[in-house]
Short mmCIF file of N, CA and C and ligand atoms in Angstrom, two decimals:
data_model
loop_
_atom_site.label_atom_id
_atom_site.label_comp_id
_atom_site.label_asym_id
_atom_site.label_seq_id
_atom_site.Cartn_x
_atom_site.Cartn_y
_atom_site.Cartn_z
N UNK D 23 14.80 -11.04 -0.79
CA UNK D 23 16.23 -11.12 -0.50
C UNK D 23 16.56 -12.47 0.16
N UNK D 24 17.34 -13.08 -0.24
CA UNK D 24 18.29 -14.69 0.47
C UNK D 24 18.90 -14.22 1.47
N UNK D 25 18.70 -14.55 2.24
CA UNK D 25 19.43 -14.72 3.74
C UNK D 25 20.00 -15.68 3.97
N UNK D 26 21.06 -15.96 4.22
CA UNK D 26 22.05 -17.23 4.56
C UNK D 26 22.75 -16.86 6.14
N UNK D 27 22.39 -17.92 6.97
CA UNK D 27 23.07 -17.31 8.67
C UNK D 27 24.07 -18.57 8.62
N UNK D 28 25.64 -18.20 8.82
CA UNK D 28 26.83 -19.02 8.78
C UNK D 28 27.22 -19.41 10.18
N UNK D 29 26.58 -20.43 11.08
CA UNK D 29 26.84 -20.10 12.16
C UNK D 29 28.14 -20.90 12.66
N UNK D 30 28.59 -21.02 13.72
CA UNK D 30 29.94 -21.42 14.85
C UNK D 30 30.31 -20.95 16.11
N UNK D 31 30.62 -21.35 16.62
CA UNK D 31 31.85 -21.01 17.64
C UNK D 31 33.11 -19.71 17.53
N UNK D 32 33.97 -20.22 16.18
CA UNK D 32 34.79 -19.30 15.74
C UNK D 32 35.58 -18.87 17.09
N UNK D 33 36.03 -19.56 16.93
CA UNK D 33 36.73 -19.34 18.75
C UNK D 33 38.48 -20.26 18.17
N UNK D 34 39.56 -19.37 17.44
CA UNK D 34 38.87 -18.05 16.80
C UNK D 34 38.29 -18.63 15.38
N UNK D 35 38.24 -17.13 14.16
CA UNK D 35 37.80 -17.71 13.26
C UNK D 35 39.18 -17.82 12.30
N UNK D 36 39.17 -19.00 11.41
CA UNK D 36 40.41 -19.87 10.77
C UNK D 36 39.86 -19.31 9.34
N UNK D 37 41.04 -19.42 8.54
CA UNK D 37 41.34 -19.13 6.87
C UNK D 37 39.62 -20.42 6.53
N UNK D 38 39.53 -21.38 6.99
CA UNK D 38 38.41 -22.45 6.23
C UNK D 38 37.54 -21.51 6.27
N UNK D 39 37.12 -21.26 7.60
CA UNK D 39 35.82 -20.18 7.86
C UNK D 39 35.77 -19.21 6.75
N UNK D 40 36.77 -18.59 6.81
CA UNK D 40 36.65 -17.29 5.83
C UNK D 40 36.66 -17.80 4.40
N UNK D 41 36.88 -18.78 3.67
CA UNK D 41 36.88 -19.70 2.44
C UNK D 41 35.21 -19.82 2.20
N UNK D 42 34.10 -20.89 3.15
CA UNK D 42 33.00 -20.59 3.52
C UNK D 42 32.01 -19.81 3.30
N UNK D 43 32.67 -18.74 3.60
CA UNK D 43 32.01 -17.30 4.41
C UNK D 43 31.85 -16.39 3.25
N UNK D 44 33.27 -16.70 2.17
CA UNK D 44 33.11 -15.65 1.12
C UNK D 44 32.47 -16.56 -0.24
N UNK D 45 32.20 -17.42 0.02
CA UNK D 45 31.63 -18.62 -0.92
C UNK D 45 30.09 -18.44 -1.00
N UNK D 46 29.73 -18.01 0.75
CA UNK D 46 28.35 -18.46 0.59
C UNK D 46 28.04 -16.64 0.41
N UNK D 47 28.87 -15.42 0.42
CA UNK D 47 28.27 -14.02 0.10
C UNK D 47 27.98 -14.00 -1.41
N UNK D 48 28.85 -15.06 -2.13
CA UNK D 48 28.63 -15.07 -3.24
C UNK D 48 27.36 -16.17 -3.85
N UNK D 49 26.65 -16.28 -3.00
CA UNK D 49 25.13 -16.62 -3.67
C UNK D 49 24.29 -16.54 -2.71
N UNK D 50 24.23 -15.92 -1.52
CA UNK D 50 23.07 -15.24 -0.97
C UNK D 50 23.46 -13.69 -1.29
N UNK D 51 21.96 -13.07 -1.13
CA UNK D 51 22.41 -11.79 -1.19
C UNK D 51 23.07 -10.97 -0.02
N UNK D 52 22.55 -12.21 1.39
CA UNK D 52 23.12 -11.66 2.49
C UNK D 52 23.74 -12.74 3.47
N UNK D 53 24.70 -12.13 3.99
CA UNK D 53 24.84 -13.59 4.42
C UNK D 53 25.35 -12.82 6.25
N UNK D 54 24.54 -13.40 7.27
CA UNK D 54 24.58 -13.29 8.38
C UNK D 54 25.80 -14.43 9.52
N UNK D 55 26.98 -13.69 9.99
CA UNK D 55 28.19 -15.18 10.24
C UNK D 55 27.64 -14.76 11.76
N UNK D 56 26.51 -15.43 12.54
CA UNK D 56 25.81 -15.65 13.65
C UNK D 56 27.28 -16.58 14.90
N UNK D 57 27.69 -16.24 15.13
CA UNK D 57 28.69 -16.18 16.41
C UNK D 57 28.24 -16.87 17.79
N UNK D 58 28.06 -18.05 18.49
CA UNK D 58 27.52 -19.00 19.03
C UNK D 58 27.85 -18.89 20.72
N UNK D 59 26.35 -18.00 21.40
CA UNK D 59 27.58 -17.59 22.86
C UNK D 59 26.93 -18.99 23.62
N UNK D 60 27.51 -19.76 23.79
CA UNK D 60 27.39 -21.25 24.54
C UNK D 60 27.71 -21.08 26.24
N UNK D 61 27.09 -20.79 27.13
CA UNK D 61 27.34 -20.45 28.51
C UNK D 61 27.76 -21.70 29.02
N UNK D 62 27.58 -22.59 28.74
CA UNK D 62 28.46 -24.17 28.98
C UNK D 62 29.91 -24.07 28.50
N UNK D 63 29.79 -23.72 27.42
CA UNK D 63 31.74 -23.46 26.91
C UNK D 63 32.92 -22.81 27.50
N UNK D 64 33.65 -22.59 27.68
CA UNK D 64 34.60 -21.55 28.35
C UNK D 64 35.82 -21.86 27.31
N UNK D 65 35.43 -20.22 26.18
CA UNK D 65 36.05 -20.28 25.25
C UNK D 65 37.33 -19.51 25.55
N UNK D 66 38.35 -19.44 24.45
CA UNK D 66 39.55 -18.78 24.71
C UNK D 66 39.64 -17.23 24.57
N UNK D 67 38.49 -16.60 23.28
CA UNK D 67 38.45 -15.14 22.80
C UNK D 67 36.79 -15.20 23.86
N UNK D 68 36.73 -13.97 24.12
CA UNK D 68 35.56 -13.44 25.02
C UNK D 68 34.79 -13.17 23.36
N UNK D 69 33.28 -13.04 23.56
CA UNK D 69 32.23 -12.90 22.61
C UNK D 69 32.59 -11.41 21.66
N UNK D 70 33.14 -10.40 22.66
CA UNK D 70 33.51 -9.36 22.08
C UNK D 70 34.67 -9.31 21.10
N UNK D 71 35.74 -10.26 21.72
CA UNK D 71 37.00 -10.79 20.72
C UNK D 71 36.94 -11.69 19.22
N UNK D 72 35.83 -12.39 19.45
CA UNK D 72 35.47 -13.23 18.59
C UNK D 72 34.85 -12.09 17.38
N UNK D 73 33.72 -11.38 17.70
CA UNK D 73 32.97 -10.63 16.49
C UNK D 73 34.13 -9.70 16.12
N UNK D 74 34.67 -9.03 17.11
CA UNK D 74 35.73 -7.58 16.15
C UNK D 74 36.50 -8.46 15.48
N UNK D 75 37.19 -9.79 15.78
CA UNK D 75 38.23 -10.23 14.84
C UNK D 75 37.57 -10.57 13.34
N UNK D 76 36.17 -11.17 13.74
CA UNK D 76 35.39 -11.70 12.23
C UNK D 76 35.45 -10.32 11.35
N UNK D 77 34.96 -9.35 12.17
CA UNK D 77 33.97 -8.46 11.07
C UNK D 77 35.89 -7.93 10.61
N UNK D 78 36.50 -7.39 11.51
CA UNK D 78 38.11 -7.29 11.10
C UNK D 78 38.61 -8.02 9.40
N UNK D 79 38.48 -8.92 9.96
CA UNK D 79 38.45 -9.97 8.74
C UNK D 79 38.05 -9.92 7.24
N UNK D 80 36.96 -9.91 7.63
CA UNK D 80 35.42 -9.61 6.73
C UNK D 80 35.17 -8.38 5.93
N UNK D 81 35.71 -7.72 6.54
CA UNK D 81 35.31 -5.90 6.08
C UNK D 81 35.07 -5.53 5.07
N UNK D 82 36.21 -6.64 3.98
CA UNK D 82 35.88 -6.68 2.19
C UNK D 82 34.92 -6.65 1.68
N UNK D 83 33.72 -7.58 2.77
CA UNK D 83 32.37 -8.38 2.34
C UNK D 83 31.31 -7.34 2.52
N UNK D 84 30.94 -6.54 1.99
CA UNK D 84 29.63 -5.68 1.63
C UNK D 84 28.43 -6.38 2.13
N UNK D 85 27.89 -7.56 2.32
CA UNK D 85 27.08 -7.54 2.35
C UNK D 85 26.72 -9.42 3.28
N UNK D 86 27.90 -8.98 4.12
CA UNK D 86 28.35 -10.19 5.20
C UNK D 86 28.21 -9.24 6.96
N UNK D 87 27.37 -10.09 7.46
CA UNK D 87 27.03 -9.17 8.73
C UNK D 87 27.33 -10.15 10.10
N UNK D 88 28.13 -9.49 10.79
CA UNK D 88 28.69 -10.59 11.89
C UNK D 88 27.59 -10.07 13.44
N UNK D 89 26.72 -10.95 14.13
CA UNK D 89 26.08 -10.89 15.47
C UNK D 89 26.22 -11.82 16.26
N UNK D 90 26.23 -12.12 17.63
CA UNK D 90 26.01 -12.87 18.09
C UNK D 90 24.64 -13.96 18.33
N UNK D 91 24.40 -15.01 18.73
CA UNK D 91 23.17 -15.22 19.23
C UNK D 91 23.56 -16.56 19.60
N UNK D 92 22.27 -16.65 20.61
CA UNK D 92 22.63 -17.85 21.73
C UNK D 92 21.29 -18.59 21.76
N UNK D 93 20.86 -19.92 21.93
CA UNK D 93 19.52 -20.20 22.18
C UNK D 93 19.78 -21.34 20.89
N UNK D 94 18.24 -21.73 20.21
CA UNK D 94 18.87 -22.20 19.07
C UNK D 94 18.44 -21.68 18.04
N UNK D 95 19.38 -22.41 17.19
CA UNK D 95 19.56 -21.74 15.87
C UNK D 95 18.95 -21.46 14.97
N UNK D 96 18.03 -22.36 14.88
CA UNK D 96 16.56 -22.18 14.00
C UNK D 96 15.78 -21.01 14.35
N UNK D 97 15.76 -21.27 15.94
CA UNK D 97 15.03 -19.79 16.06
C UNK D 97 15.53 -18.33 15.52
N UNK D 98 17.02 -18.89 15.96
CA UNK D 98 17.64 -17.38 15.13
C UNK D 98 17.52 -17.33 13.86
N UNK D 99 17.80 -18.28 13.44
CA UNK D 99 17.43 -18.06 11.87
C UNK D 99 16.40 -17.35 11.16
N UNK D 100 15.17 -17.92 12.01
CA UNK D 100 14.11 -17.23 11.57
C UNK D 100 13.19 -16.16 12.45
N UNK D 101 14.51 -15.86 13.12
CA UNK D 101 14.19 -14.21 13.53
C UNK D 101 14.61 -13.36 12.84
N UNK D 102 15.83 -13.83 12.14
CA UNK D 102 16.78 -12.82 10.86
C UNK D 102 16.05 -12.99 9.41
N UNK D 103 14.87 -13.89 9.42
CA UNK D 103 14.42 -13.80 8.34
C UNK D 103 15.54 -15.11 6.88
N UNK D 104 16.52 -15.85 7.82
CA UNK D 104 16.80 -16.36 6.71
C UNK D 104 16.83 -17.72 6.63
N UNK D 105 16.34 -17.88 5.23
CA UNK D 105 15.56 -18.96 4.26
C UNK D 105 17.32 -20.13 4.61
N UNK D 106 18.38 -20.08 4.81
CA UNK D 106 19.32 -21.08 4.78
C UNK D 106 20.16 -21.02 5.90
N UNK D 107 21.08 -22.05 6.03
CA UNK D 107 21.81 -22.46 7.10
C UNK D 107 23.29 -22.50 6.43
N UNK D 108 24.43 -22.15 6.44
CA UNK D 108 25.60 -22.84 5.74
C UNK D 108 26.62 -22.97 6.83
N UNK D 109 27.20 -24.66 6.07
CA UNK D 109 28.31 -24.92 7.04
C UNK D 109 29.17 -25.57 5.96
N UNK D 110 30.35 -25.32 6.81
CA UNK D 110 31.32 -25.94 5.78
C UNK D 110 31.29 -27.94 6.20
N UNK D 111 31.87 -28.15 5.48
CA UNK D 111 32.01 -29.56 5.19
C UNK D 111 33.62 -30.42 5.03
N UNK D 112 34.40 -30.84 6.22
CA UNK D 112 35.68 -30.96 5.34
C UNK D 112 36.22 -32.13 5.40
N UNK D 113 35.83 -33.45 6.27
CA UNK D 113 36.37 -34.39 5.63
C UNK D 113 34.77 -35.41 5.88
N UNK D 114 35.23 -36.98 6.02
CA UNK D 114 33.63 -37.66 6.56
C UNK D 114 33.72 -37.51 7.89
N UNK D 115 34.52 -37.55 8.93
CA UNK D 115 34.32 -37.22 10.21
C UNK D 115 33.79 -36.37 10.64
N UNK D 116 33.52 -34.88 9.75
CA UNK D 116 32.41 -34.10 10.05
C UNK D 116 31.11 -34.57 9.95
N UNK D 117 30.90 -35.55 8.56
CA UNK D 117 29.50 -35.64 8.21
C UNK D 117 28.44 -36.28 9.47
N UNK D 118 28.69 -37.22 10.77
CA UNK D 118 27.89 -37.43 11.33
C UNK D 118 26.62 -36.71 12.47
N UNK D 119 28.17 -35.60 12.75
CA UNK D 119 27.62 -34.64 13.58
C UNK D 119 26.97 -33.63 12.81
N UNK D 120 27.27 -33.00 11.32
CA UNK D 120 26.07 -32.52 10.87
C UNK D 120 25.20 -33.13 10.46
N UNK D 121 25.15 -34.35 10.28
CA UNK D 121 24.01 -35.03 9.76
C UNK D 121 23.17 -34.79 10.79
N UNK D 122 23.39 -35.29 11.91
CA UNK D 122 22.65 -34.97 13.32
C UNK D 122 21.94 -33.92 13.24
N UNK D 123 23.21 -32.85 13.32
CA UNK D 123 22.10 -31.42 13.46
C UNK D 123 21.27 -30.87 12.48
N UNK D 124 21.61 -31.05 11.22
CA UNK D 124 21.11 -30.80 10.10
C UNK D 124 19.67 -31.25 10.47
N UNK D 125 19.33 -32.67 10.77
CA UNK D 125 18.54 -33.40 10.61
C UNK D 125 17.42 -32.69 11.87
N UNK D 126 18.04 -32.10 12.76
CA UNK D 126 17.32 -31.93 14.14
C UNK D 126 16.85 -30.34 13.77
N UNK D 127 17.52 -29.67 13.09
CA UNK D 127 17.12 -28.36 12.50
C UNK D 127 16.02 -28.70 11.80
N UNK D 128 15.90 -29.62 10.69
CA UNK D 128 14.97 -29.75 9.91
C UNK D 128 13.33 -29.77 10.30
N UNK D 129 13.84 -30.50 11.15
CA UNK D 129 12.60 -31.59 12.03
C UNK D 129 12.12 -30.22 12.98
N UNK D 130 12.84 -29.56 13.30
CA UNK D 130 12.19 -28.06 13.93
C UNK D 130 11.71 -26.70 13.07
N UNK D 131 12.58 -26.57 12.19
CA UNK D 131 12.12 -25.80 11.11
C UNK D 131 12.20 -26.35 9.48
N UNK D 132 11.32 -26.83 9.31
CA UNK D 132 11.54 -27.23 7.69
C UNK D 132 11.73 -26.52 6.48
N UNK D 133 11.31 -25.17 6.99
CA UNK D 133 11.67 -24.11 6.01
C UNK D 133 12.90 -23.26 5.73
N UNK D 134 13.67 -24.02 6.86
CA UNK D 134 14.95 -23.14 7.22
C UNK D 134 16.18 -24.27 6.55
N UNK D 135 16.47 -24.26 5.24
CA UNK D 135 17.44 -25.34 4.45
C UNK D 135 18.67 -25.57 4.91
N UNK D 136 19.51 -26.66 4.96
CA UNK D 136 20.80 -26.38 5.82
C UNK D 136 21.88 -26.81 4.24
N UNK D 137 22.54 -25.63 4.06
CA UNK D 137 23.72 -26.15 2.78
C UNK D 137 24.93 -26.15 3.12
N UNK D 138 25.20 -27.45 2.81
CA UNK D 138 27.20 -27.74 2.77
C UNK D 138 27.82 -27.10 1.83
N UNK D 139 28.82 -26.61 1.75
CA UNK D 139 29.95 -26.80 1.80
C UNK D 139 31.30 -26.81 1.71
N UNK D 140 31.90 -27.63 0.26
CA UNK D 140 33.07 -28.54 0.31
C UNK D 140 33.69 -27.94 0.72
N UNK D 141 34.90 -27.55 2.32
CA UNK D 141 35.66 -26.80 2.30
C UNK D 141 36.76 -27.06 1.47
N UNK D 142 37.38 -26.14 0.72
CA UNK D 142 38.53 -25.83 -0.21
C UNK D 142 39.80 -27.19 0.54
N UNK D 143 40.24 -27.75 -0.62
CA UNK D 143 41.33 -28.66 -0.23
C UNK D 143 42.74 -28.51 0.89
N UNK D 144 42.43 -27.20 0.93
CA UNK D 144 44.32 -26.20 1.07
C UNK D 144 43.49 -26.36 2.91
N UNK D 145 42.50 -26.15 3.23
CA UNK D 145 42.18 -25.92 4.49
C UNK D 145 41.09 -27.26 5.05
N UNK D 146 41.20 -28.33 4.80
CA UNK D 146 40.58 -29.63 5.03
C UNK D 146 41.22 -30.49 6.06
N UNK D 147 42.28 -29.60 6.90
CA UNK D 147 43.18 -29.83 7.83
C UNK D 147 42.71 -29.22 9.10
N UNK D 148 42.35 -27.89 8.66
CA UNK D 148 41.87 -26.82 9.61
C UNK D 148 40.36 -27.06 10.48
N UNK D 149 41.07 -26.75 11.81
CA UNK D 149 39.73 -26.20 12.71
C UNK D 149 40.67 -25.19 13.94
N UNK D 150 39.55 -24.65 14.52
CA UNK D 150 39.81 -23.89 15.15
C UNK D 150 40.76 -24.40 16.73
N UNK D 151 40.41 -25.41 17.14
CA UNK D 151 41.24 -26.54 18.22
C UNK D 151 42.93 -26.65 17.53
N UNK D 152 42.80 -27.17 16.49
CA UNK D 152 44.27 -27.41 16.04
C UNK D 152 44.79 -26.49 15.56
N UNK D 153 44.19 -24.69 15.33
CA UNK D 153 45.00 -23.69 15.64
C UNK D 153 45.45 -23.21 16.75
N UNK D 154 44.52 -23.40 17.95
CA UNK D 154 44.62 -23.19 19.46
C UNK D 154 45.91 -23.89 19.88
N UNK D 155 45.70 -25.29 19.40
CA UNK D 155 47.19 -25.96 19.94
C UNK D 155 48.60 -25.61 19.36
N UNK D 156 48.18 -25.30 18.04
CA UNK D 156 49.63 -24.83 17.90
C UNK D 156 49.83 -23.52 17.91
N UNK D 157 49.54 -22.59 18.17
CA UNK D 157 49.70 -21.09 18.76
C UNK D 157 50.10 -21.44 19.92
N UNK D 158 49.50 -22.16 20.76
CA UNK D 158 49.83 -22.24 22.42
C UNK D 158 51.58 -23.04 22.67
N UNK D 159 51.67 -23.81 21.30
CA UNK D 159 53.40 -24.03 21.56
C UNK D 159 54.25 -22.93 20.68
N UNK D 160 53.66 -21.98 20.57
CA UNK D 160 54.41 -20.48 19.88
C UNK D 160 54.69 -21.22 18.19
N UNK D 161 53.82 -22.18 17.23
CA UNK D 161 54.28 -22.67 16.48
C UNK D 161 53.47 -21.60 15.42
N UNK D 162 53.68 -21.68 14.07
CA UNK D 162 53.27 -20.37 12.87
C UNK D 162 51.82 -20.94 12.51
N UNK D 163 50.92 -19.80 12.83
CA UNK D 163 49.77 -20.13 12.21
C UNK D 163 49.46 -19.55 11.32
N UNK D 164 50.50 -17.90 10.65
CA UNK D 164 49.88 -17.13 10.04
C UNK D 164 48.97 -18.02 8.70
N UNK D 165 49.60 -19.14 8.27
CA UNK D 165 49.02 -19.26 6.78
C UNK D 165 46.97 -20.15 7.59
N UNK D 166 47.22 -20.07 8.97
CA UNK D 166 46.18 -20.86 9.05
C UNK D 166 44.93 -19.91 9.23
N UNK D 167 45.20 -18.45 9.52
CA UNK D 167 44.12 -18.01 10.21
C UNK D 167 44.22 -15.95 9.49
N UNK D 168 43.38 -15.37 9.47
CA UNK D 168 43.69 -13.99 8.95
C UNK D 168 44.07 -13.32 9.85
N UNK D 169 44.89 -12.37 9.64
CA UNK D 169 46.00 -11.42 10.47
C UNK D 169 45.74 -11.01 11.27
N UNK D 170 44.45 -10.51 11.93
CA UNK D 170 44.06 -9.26 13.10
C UNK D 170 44.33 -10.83 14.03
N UNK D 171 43.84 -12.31 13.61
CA UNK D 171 43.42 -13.84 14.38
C UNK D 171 44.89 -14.34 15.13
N UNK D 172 45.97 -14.09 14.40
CA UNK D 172 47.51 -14.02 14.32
C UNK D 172 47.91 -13.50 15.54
N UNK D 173 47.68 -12.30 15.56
CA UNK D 173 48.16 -11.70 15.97
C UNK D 173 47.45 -11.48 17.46
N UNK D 174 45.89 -11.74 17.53
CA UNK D 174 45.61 -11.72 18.76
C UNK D 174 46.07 -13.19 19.68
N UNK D 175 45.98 -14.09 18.95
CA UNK D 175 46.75 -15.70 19.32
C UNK D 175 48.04 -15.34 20.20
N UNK D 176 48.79 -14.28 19.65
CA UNK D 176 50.28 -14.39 20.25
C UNK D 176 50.32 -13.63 21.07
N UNK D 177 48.95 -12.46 21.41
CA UNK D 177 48.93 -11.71 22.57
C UNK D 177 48.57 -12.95 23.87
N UNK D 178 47.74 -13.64 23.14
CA UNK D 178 46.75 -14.38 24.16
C UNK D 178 47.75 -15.43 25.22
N UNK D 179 48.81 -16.11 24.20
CA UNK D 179 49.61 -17.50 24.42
C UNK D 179 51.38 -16.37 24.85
N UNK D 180 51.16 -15.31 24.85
CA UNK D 180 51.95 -14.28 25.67
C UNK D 180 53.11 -14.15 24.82
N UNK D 181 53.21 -13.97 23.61
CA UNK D 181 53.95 -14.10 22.58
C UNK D 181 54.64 -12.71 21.97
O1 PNS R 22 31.64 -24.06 15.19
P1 PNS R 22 30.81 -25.14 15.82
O2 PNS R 22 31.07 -25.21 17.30
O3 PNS R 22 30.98 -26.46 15.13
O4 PNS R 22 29.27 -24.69 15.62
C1 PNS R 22 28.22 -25.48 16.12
C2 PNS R 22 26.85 -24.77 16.03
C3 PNS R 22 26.93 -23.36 16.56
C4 PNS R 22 26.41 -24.73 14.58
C5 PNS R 22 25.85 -25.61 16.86
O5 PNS R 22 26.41 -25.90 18.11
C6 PNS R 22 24.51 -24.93 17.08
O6 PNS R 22 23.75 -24.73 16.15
N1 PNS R 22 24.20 -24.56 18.35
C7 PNS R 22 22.99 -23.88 18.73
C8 PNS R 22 22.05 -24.80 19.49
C9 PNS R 22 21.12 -25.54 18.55
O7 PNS R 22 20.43 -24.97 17.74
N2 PNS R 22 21.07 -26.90 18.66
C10 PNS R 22 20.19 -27.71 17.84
C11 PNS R 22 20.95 -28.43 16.74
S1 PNS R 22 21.66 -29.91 17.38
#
């Protein structure tokens, strides 16, 4: 069985993510969206907010499994048993910082492959920061993010 672990932040998770997410169920047989608890960060959704909104999301996906894990990633990877890494990819300003990590994954696990990508054109705008900011001036994110994500945004920014 292919194992693919999709990892992030997702703080929260955006329409790109889920573009990604249903891209890469469709050529692993499994695909694990590993949820990133960073004790340095002080994110906006608590760890518990973050997974119910994914798997919320997700629910369509048969064979897409949302966990947390903290530490690094390689190790998780190949505690879940899976053979790949996927991240999306969306303009060149991403490419340095995955090149980085890509490269630093490798060099720790070589068996653990890291695959891009292309995020979809319609969402090559999107991250999760520039939904934060505009939710927080009460501005429309529905087309940016899936509904349960919407809707917790406008509880959060008191909406
Ligand atoms: O959504 P993000 O914040 O861009 O995701 C970044 C993530 C989670 C992929 C990255 O920070 C990560 O892998 N962190 C775990 C720590 C680790 O393994 N570091 C080594 C690679 S530099």
């Amino acid at each position: 069985m292919k194992i693919a672990v999709c990892p992030g932040s997702f703080d929260p998770l955006t329409n790109g993510h889920v573009d990604i997410i249903n891209r890469a169920a469709m050529v692993f047989d499994k695909v694990i969206v590993a949820v990133l608890h960073n004790p340095n960060k002080k994110p906006l959704f608590t760890m518990e907010e973050r997974e119910k909104m994914i798997k919320e999301s997700l629910e369509n996906l048969p064979n897409v499994e949302v966990e947390s894990f903290s530490g690094l990633l390689v190790d998780y990877a190949r505690q879940r048993g899976a053979c790949a890494i996927v991240r999306g990819l969306r303009a060149v300003s991403d490419f340095e910082i995955e090149l980085m990590q890509a490269s630093v994954n490798r060099k720790l696990a070589p068996e653990v492959e890291t695959i891009y990508m292309m995020t979809s054109n319609d969402f090559s705008f999107l991250s999760s920061s520039v939904v934060k900011e505009v939710a927080s001036f009460n501005g429309d994110v529905t087309c940016m993010v899936p509904k349960v994500v919407a809707k917790k945004l406008a509880e959060k920014f008191g909406k």
